[in-house]
Amino acid sequence: MSSIDIIVLTYNSARLLPDCIASIREQTVADQVRILVIDNASTDDTLTVARELGIEPIANTRNIGFAAAINQAAAMGTGDYVALLNPDAALGDPKCLETMRATLADDGIGIVGTRMVTGGAPYPNGRRFPSTTIAARHAIMGVLRPGNTASQEYFGEAFGRPDADQIVDWVSGCCLMMRRPLWEQMGGFDTRYWMYLEDADLAWRLNQLGYATVLSGPAWVTHHGGGSSRFRRNKSLWHHHRSAVLFYARTRTGIKRALLPAATAFLMARLGVLVAINTVRRFTGKS
């Protein structure tokens, strides 16, 4: 059978890594899976924990970002498929990887992702490439009123039909799978994205070549969320907004591309507001 390289990128993930690895080893195709743990210069016991789990991690001496580290690990693999799993996530069903691999038997599918559960509730993972209008509304209303209609349009249905695969625009890099030849053809993630939206960018590039992105019906993961970014929230906000600028530039043409300076100024203003709110909360002890 075809082999799978599953990449787990860690950063201060010692507490969550054992459950993540255990969920991989419980898979029906575990004997066909190679686990690659790559660490972006953790300051906790992540490396020790990985070794205790029987995995010799790839240990970076500095944090090179999500996209670059995933590409680094993928280049060291030899499996027929490249899969990703966040360390703060766990595969929710023993047939998860088997199901994802079967979905990719269709050559027209470029990426398959999973449904996600966070805190016992569905988390939206069948996402849309947002129009400029929806993106702007989501950027504003997401700060003022989470769960607004623009954000709902952006995220799409969290589960849709759990009994069937659905074609979507993009899925989170928390858990996804691709055929290795296609991954290598695309050059993996664009490393200009240090963190955030590298998954949307890859799906966009595949879409331009005619490949579909699929949200699996039966495959799902439990995602704790924020396992790394919570350590440096303001830095994460910066990278999120910077990635949004890169994605806007990638996906807009004509007059909308000419609006890039205005879009950049708008996103940087939003970043300033969120950093200010976060700083106030830190000093007042509010979450």
XYZ file of C-alpha atoms in Angstrom:
287
model
C 0.000 0.000 0.000
C 0.973 3.631 -0.492
C 2.890 5.184 2.390
C 2.115 8.406 4.242
C 4.493 10.926 5.781
C 2.640 12.834 8.495
C 4.336 16.021 9.660
C 3.806 17.399 13.156
C 5.295 20.868 13.568
C 5.906 21.720 17.211
C 6.562 24.872 19.166
C 6.301 24.575 22.960
C 3.985 21.616 22.442
C 5.249 19.237 25.147
C 1.906 19.003 26.945
C -0.177 18.185 23.870
C 2.207 16.119 21.769
C 1.592 12.702 23.406
C -2.141 12.692 22.556
C -1.414 13.829 19.014
C 1.133 11.056 18.414
C -1.058 8.442 20.091
C -3.917 9.274 17.703
C -1.605 8.660 14.725
C -0.401 5.350 16.100
C -3.995 4.213 16.573
C -4.740 4.569 12.864
C -5.723 1.508 10.835
C -2.861 2.330 8.447
C -0.319 3.083 11.172
C 2.114 0.546 9.745
C 2.213 2.582 6.522
C 2.784 5.918 8.277
C 6.045 7.666 9.098
C 5.796 10.398 11.721
C 8.048 13.407 11.208
C 8.208 15.787 14.156
C 9.894 19.082 13.362
C 10.456 21.600 16.135
C 10.776 25.360 15.684
C 13.113 26.092 18.617
C 10.824 25.270 21.527
C 11.843 26.491 24.960
C 9.933 23.806 26.852
C 10.453 20.020 26.944
C 9.028 19.297 23.486
C 12.214 17.670 22.172
C 12.517 15.457 25.239
C 8.874 14.418 24.989
C 9.250 13.567 21.288
C 12.243 11.353 22.053
C 10.371 9.672 24.907
C 7.684 8.860 22.347
C 10.307 7.137 20.205
C 10.645 9.905 17.625
C 13.894 11.720 16.875
C 12.709 15.234 16.052
C 14.128 17.567 13.458
C 15.324 20.341 15.760
C 15.584 23.821 14.284
C 17.740 26.251 16.223
C 15.406 29.141 15.427
C 11.747 29.550 14.616
C 11.591 29.687 10.822
C 7.809 29.835 10.629
C 5.098 27.342 9.752
C 5.366 27.205 5.966
C 9.154 26.913 5.818
C 9.306 24.239 8.525
C 6.601 22.121 6.900
C 8.435 22.323 3.576
C 11.680 21.382 5.321
C 10.174 18.267 6.874
C 8.326 17.266 3.705
C 11.592 17.388 1.747
C 13.035 14.825 4.173
C 10.167 12.405 3.633
C 9.704 9.718 1.014
C 6.056 8.750 1.463
C 3.594 8.679 -1.417
C 1.419 11.129 0.504
C 2.243 14.208 2.577
C -0.055 14.839 5.543
C -0.054 17.492 8.252
C -1.373 17.374 11.803
C -1.080 20.128 14.379
C 0.377 19.053 17.736
C -2.693 20.515 19.463
C -4.957 18.209 17.449
C -5.754 14.508 17.501
C -7.180 12.308 14.778
C -10.721 11.527 15.860
C -11.257 8.198 14.156
C -8.915 5.248 13.546
C -9.797 5.335 9.848
C -9.067 9.043 9.420
C -5.849 8.721 7.392
C -7.197 5.728 5.479
C -10.280 7.743 4.510
C -8.268 10.792 3.435
C -5.953 8.669 1.298
C -8.923 7.004 -0.389
C -10.384 10.419 -1.237
C -7.159 11.345 -3.029
C -7.588 8.371 -5.368
C -9.499 10.872 -7.492
C -6.791 12.634 -9.494
C -8.927 15.754 -9.717
C -8.631 16.354 -5.977
C -5.575 18.268 -4.835
C -6.114 18.539 -1.077
C -8.320 16.717 1.396
C -8.952 18.124 4.863
C -11.001 16.998 7.822
C -13.965 18.185 9.812
C -12.901 19.707 13.123
C -14.266 19.719 16.652
C -13.071 22.305 19.162
C -14.379 22.365 22.715
C -16.955 19.744 21.804
C -18.469 21.919 19.063
C -18.023 21.991 15.290
C -15.326 24.370 14.076
C -15.656 25.778 10.549
C -13.182 24.166 8.192
C -14.953 24.179 4.829
C -13.954 27.706 3.950
C -14.479 30.068 1.020
C -12.060 32.336 -0.762
C -13.592 35.609 0.411
C -14.619 38.350 -1.968
C -13.136 41.748 -1.226
C -16.465 42.887 0.235
C -16.920 39.853 2.490
C -13.274 40.039 3.614
C -13.678 43.706 4.581
C -16.959 43.077 6.411
C -15.458 40.084 8.223
C -12.375 42.127 9.190
C -14.525 44.846 10.756
C -17.410 42.856 12.211
C -15.167 40.047 13.447
C -13.726 42.512 15.957
C -17.046 44.027 16.990
C -19.406 41.073 16.820
C -18.105 37.512 16.392
C -20.542 35.235 14.605
C -21.770 37.994 12.297
C -23.163 37.154 8.848
C -19.977 38.197 7.014
C -17.864 35.873 9.152
C -20.372 33.080 8.595
C -20.153 33.612 4.823
C -16.360 33.580 5.040
C -16.105 30.406 7.103
C -18.943 28.530 5.427
C -20.641 25.535 7.007
C -18.712 23.879 9.807
C -19.947 20.396 9.034
C -22.334 20.545 6.092
C -23.160 16.887 5.418
C -21.016 14.733 7.734
C -21.823 11.644 5.668
C -20.314 12.940 2.436
C -17.248 14.706 1.086
C -17.782 18.321 0.045
C -15.855 20.447 -2.434
C -14.787 23.647 -0.689
C -12.360 26.459 -1.511
C -9.781 25.688 1.180
C -9.221 23.822 4.423
C -7.041 24.486 7.441
C -3.476 23.201 7.544
C -4.303 21.792 10.980
C -4.941 18.482 9.229
C -4.728 17.871 5.492
C -3.254 15.468 2.986
C -1.885 15.655 -0.571
C -0.247 13.282 -3.022
C 3.505 13.852 -2.811
C 4.047 14.388 -6.562
C 1.475 17.188 -6.554
C 2.897 18.681 -3.342
C 6.336 18.779 -4.964
C 4.948 20.146 -8.228
C 3.415 23.054 -6.294
C 6.598 23.612 -4.279
C 4.711 23.004 -1.045
C 3.725 26.122 0.873
C 4.802 29.590 -0.210
C 7.409 30.470 2.426
C 6.630 34.172 2.192
C 3.833 33.256 4.587
C 5.546 32.940 7.949
C 2.330 31.815 9.582
C -1.374 31.802 8.552
C -3.062 31.540 5.131
C -0.305 29.443 3.564
C -2.975 26.726 3.400
C -5.451 29.028 1.627
C -2.712 30.139 -0.755
C -1.827 26.551 -1.688
C -5.487 25.699 -2.283
C -5.850 28.833 -4.413
C -2.884 27.884 -6.596
C -4.240 24.364 -7.012
C -7.667 25.762 -7.852
C -6.118 27.814 -10.643
C -4.796 24.559 -12.128
C -8.185 22.876 -11.896
C -7.666 20.806 -8.740
C -10.414 20.622 -6.120
C -10.078 20.898 -2.361
C -12.319 18.501 -0.446
C -13.595 18.556 3.128
C -13.941 14.923 4.174
C -17.279 13.773 5.489
C -16.184 10.877 7.729
C -12.682 12.091 8.671
C -12.453 14.449 11.639
C -10.034 15.740 14.263
C -10.296 17.154 17.757
C -8.500 20.492 17.816
C -7.615 22.275 21.038
C -6.552 25.418 19.199
C -3.964 28.053 19.999
C -1.423 25.570 21.303
C 1.458 27.713 20.120
C 0.144 31.120 19.076
C -1.269 31.854 22.522
C 2.310 32.295 23.744
C 2.836 35.357 21.552
C -0.579 36.760 20.718
C 0.535 40.147 19.388
C 3.166 38.516 17.176
C 0.518 36.128 15.893
C -1.763 39.049 15.101
C 1.027 40.677 13.115
C 1.672 37.562 11.056
C -2.051 37.007 10.466
C -2.485 40.475 9.022
C 0.742 40.332 7.027
C -0.417 37.040 5.507
C -3.758 38.624 4.640
C -1.899 41.272 2.633
C 0.096 38.586 0.804
C -3.043 36.600 0.037
C -4.849 39.700 -1.227
C -1.943 40.416 -3.561
C -1.929 36.797 -4.775
C -5.626 36.584 -5.558
C -6.599 40.033 -6.862
C -6.205 41.372 -10.370
C -7.140 44.539 -12.220
C -8.699 47.357 -10.219
C -8.809 45.217 -7.068
C -5.061 44.637 -7.304
C -4.624 48.408 -7.684
C -6.376 48.757 -4.336
C -3.575 46.808 -2.608
C -2.108 49.909 -0.868
C -5.537 50.797 0.514
C -6.177 47.199 1.598
C -2.773 47.110 3.293
C -3.455 50.365 5.162
C -6.854 49.058 6.273
C -5.404 45.787 7.562
C -2.586 47.550 9.416
C -5.132 49.850 11.060
C -7.145 46.799 12.121
C -3.961 45.226 13.465
C -3.274 48.340 15.555
C -6.747 48.175 17.084
C -6.438 44.475 17.942
C -2.964 44.879 19.431
C -4.234 47.761 21.582
C -7.200 45.690 22.781
C -4.959 42.717 23.521
C -2.461 44.872 25.413
C -5.212 46.380 27.572
C -6.557 42.918 28.350
C -3.118 41.683 29.354
C -2.615 44.531 31.800
C -6.134 44.341 33.210
C -6.082 40.566 33.504
C -9.057 40.071 31.182
C -9.055 37.167 28.711
